[in-house]
Short mmCIF file of C-alpha atoms and ligand atoms in Angstrom, two decimals:
data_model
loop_
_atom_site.label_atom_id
_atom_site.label_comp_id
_atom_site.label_asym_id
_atom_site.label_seq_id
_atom_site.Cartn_x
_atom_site.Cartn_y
_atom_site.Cartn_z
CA UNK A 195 -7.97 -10.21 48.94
CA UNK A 196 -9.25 -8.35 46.04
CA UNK A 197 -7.45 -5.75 44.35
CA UNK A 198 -8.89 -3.13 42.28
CA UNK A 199 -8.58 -3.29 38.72
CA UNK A 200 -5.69 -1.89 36.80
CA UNK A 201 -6.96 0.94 34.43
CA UNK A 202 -6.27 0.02 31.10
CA UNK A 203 -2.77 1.36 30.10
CA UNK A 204 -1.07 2.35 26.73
CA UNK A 205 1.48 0.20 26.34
CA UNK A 206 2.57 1.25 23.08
CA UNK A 207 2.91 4.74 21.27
CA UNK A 208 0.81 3.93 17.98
CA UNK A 209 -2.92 3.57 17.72
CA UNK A 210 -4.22 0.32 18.91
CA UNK A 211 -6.29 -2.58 16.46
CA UNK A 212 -9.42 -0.91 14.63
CA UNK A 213 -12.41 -2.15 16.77
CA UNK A 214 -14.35 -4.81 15.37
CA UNK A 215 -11.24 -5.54 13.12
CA UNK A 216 -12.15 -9.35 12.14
CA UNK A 217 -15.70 -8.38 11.13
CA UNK A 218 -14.09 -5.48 9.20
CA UNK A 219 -11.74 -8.30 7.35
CA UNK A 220 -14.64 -10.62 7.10
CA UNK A 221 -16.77 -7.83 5.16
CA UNK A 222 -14.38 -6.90 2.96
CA UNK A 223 -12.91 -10.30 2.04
CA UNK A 224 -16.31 -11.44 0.78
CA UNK A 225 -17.32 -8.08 -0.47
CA UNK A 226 -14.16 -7.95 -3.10
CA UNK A 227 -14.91 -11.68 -4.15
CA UNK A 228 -19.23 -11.95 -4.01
CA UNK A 229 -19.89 -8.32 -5.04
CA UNK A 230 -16.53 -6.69 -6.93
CA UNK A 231 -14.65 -9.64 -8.45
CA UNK A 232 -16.46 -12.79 -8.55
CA UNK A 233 -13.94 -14.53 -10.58
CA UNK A 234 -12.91 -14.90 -6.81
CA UNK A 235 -15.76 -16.02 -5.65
CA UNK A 236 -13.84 -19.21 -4.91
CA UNK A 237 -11.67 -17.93 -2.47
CA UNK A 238 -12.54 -18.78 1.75
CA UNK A 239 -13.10 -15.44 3.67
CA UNK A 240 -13.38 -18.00 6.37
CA UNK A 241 -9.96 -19.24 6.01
CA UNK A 242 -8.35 -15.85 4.99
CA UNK A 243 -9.95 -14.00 7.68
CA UNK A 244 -8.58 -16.74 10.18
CA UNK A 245 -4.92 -16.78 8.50
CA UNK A 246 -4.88 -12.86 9.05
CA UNK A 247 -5.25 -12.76 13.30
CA UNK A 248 -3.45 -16.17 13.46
CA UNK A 249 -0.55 -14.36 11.52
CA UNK A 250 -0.01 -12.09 14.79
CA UNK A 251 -2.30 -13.11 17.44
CA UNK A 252 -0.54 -14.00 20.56
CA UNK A 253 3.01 -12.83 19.29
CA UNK A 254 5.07 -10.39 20.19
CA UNK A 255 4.29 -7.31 18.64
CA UNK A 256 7.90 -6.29 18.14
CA UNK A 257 8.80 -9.40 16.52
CA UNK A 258 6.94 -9.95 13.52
CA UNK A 259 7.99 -11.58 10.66
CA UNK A 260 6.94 -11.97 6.58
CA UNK A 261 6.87 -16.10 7.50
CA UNK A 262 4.08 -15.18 10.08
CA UNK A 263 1.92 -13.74 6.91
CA UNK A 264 2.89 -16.62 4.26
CA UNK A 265 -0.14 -18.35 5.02
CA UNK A 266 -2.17 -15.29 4.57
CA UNK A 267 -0.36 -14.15 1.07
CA UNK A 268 -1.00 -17.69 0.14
CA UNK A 269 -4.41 -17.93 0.52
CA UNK A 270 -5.25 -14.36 -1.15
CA UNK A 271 -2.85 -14.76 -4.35
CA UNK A 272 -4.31 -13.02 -7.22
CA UNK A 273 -3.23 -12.64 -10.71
CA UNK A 274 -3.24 -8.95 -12.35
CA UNK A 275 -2.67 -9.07 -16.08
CA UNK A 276 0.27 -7.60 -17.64
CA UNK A 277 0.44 -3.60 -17.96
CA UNK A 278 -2.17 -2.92 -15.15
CA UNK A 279 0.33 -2.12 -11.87
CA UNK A 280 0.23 1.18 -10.64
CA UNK A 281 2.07 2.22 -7.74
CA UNK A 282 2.51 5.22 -5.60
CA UNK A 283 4.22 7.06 -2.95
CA UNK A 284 3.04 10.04 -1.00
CA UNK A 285 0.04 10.18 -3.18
CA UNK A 286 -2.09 7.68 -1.87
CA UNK A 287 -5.35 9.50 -2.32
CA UNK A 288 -4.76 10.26 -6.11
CA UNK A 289 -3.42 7.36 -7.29
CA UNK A 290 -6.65 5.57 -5.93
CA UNK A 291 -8.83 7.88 -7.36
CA UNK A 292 -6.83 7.29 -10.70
CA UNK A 293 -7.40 3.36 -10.14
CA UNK A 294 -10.99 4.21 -9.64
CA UNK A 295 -11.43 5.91 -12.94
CA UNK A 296 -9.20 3.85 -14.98
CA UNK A 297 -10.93 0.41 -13.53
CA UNK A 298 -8.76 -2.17 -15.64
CA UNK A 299 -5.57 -1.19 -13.34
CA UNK A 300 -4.64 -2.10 -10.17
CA UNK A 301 -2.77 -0.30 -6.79
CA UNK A 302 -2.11 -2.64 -4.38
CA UNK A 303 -5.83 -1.77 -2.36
CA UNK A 304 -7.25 -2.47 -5.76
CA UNK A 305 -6.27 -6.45 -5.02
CA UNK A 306 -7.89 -8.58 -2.56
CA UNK A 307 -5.06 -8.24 -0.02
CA UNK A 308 -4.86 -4.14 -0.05
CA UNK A 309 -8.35 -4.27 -0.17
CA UNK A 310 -9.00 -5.84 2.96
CA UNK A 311 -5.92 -4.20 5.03
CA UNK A 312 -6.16 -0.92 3.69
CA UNK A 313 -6.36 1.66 6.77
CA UNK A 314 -6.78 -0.64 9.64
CA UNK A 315 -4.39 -1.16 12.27
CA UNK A 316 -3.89 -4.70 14.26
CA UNK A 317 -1.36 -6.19 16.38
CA UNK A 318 -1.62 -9.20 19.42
CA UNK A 319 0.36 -9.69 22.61
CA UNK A 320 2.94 -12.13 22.88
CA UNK A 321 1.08 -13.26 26.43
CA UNK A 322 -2.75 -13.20 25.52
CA UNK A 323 -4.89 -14.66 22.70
CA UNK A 324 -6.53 -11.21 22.48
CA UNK A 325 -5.87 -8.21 19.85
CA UNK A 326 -4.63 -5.15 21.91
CA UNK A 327 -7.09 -2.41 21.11
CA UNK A 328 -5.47 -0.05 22.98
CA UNK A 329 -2.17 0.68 21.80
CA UNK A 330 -0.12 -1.24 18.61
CA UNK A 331 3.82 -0.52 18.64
CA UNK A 332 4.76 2.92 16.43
CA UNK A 333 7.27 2.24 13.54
CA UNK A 334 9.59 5.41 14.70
CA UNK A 335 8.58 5.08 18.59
CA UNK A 336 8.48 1.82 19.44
CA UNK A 337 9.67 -1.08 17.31
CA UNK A 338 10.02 -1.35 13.10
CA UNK A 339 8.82 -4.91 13.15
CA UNK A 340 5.69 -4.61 14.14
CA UNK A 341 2.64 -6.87 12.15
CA UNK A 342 0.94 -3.50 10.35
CA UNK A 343 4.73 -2.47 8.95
CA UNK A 344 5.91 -5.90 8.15
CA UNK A 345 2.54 -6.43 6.88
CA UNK A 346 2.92 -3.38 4.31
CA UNK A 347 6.58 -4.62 3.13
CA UNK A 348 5.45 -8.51 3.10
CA UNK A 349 2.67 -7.32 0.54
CA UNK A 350 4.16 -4.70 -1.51
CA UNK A 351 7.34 -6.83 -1.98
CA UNK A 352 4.56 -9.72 -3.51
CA UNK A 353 2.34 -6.66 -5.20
CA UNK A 354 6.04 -5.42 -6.94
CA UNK A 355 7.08 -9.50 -7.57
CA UNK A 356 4.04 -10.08 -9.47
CA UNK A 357 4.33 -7.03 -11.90
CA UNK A 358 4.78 -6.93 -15.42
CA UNK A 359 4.75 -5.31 -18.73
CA UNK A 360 4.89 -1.64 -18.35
CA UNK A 361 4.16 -0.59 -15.14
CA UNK A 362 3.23 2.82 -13.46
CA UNK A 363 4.20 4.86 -10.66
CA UNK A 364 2.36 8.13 -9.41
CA UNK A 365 4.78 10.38 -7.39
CA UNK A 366 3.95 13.34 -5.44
CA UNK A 367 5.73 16.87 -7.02
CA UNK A 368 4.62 19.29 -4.55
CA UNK A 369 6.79 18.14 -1.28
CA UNK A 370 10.28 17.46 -0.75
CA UNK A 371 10.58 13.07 -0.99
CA UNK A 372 9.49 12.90 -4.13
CA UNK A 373 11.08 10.18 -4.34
CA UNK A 374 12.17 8.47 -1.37
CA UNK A 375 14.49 5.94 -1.01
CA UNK A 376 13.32 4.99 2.55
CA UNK A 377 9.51 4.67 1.55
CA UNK A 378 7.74 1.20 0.61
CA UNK A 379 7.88 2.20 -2.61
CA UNK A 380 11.77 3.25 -2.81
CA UNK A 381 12.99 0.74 -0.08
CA UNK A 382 10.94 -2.28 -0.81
CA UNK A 383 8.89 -2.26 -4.60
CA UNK A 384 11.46 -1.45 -7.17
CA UNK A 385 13.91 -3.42 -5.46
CA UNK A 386 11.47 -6.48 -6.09
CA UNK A 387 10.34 -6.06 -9.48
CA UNK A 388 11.88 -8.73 -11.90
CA UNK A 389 13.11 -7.51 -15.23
CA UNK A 390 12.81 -10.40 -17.26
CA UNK A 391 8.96 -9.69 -16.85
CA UNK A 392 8.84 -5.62 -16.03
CA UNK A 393 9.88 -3.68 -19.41
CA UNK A 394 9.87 -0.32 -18.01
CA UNK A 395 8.38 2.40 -15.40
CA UNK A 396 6.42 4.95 -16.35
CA UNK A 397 6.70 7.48 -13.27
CA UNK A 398 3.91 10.19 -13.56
CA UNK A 399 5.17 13.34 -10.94
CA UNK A 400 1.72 15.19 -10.34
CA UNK A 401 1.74 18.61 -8.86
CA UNK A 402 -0.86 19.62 -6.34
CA UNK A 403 -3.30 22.70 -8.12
CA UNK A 404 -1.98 25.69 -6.42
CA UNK A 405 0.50 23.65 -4.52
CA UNK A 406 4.60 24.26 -5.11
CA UNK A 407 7.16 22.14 -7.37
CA UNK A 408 9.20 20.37 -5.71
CA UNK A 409 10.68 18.28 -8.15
CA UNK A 410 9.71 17.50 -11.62
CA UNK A 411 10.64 14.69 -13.85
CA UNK A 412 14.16 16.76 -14.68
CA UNK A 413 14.95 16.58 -10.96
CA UNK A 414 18.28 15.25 -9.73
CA UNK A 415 15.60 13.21 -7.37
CA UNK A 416 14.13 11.89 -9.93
CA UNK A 417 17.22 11.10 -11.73
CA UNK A 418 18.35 8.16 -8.50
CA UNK A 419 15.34 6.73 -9.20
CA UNK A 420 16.31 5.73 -12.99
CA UNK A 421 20.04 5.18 -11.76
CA UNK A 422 18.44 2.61 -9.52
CA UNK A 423 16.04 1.34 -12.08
CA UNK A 424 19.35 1.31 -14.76
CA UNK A 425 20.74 -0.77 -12.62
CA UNK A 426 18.63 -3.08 -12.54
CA UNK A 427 17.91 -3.24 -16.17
CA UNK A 428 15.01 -1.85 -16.31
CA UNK A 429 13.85 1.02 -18.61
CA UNK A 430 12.58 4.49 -17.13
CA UNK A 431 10.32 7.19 -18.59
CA UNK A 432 8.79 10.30 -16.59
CA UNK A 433 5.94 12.35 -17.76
CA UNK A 434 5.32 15.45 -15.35
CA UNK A 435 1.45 16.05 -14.62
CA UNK A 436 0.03 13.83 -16.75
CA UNK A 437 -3.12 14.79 -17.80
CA UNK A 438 -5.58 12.00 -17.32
CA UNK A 439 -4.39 12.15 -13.65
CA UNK A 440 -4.18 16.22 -14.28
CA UNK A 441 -7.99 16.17 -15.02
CA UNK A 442 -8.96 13.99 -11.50
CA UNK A 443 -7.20 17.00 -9.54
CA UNK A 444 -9.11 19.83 -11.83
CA UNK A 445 -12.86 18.24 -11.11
CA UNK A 446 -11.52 19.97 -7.30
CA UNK A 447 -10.46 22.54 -8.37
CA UNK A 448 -11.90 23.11 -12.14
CA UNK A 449 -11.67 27.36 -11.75
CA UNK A 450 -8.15 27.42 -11.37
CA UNK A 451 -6.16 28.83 -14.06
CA UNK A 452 -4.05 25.67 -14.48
CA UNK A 453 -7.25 23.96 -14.89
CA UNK A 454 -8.55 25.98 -18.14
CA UNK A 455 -5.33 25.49 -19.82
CA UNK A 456 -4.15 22.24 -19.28
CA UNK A 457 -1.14 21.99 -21.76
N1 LIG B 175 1.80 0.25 0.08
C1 LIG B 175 2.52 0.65 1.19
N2 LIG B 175 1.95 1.14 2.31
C2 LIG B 175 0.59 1.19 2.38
C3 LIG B 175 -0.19 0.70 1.36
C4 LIG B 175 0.42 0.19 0.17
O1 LIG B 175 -0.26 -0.24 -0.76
N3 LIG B 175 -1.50 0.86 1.67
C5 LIG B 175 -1.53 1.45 2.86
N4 LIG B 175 -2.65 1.82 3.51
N5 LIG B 175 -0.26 1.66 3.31
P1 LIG B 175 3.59 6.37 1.75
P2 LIG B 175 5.10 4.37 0.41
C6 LIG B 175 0.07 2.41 4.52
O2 LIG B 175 4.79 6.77 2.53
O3 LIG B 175 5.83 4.10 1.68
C7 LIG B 175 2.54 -0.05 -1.18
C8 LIG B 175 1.21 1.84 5.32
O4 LIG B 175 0.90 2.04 6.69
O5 LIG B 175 2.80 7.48 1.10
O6 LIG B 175 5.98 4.67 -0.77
C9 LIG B 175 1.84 0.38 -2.47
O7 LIG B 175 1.94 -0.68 -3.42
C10 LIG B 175 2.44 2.64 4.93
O8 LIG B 175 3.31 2.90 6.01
O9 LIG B 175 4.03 5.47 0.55
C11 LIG B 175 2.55 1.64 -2.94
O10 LIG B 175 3.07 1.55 -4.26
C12 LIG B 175 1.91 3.96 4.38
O11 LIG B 175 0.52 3.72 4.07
C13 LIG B 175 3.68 1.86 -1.95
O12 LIG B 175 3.77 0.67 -1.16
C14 LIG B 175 2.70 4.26 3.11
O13 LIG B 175 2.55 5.57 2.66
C15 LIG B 175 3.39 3.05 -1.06
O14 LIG B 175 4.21 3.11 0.05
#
C-alpha cells in the first residue's frame, strides 16, 4: 500500500538553510583566499567547507554546541594585526561600509570566517544527513541553541579573543539599545576581550541623518558600558558622530543641513 506523500511541513519558526548553501561557502571560502587575501591562499576550502555542514549536519538543531564548530574555527584562524578590530552593534550596514573604506581594519565579515557566514542561514536534523531547507529553529520561537546563533557567539567570542591594541566599536545613536547588554556585542565580545593585550575601546555612537538621538556618548547607557569595561581593566573613550564615519552617511544624504556643516 502506497500512501501519498506528506507535503513538506515547517517544522520550525525561522527561515530554513539558504539554498545552494555549500556552493555559497565553497565560493566564498576560495574567493577571500585566491582573489581578496592571498596570503591565505594556503588555506583548504575543501576542508573548511566540509568542517562547516559536518559541524551541524545530522544534529539536533536545538542542541548545538561551540565544540561542534572547533574544527571549523580551527581550520579558518586568521591573524588581524594589532589596532585593526572594529566592532558593532545595531549598525551592521555602516560599520561595513566603514571597513570598506578604511580597508586596513577588520569587522568580523571582513575575516575569512564572517566572510563566508555572513547572511546565510543553515541548520541539519538530528535524524537525516540532509540540511533542512525549509524551516531552521528561531532564537526567540523555538530554541537559543540553534547552529546559526551558537555559530554567531562561537565566532565573535574568537573575533573579541583575538583583539588587540586599541580597538573600535560603532554603536547605533538613533534607537533605544544603544548599547545592549543582551546583544553579541554586549553579552558575548567585551566580555572576551583580554586586557593584557586590548588597551582601550574607542566607541564611535553615530546618529542616523535626520534620524532622532537616542543616546549619545554622555548617556547613562553609555556610561554601563565603561562600568563594564572599568571593570575589566580596560580603558574607554566615546566620540559621538565621528566624522570619517559622519562623511559615509552624508554621500546619502549630502543636501542635508547636517551634512554642509559637519562640526
Ligand atoms: N556578529 C554578531 N552577529 C552577526 C555578525 C557578527 O559579526 N554577522 C552577522 N551577520 N550576524 P546585532 P550584535 C548576525 O544585534 O548582536 C559580531 C547574527 O545573526 O545588530 O551586537 C560582530 O563582531 C546576529 O544575531 O548586533 C559584531 O561586533 C545578528 O546579525 C557583533 O557581534 C546581530 O546583529 C554584532 O552583534
Amino acid at each position: 500500500l502506497k500512501w501519498p506523500r506528506a507535503p513538506p511541513h515547517r517544522e520550525w519558526n525561522g527561515t530554513g538553510t539558504t539554498p545552494h548553501f555549500s556552493e555559497i561557502v565553497l565560493g566564498r571560502c576560495y574567493t577571500y583566499t585566491q582573489v581578496l587575501w592571498p596570503e591565505l591562499r594556503h588555506k583548504d576550502c575543501g576542508q573548511i567547507g566540509k568542517a562547516f555542514t559536518n559541524a551541524f549536519l545530522s544534529k539536533d538543531p536545538c542542541n548545538s554546541s561551540e565544540q561542534d564548530y572547533q574544527l571549523l574555527l580551527k581550520l579558518t584562524n586568521q591573524t588581524t594585526p594589532c589596532h585593526t578590530s572594529v566592532f558593532w552593534s545595531k549598525s551592521n550596514q555602516l560599520a561595513h561600509l566603514y571597513t570598506r573604506v578604511q580597508q586596513d581594519m577588520f569587522t568580523l565579515e571582513d575575516t575569512l570566517m564572517g566572510y563566508i557566514a555572513d547572511g546565510l542561514n543553515w541548520c541539519g536534523d538530528a535524524g537525516s544527513s540532509e540540511m533542512n531547507y525549509q524551516s531552521c529553529p528561531h532564537w526567540g520561537k523555538d530554541c537559543i541553541n540553534n547552529p546559526k546563533s551558537v555559530f554567531w557567539d562561537t565566532v565573535s567570542k574568537r573575533f573579541a579573543e583575538n583583539a588587540c591594541g586599541v580597538v573600535q566599536v560603532v554603536l547605533n545613536g538613533s534607537i533605544s539599545n544603544t548599547f545592549d547588554k543582551n546583544s553579541t556585542f554586549g553579552r558575548v565580545e567585551i566580555h572576551n576581550l583580554h586586557p593584557e593585550k586590548v588597551s582601550r575601546l574607542q566607541a564611535w555612537v553615530m546618529h542616523d541623518i535626520g534620524g532622532v538621538r537616542s543616546h549619545s556618548c554622555s548617556s547613562p547607557l553609555i556610561n554601563d558600558l565603561k562600568f563594564i569595561l572599568s571593570q575589566r581593566k580596560i580603558s574607554f573613550t566615546c566620540q559621538d558622530d565621528y566624522r570619517p564615519i559622519k562623511f559615509l552617511q552624508c554621500v546619502k544624504n549630502p543636501d542635508h543641513s547636517s551634512c554642509s556643516s559637519i562640526i
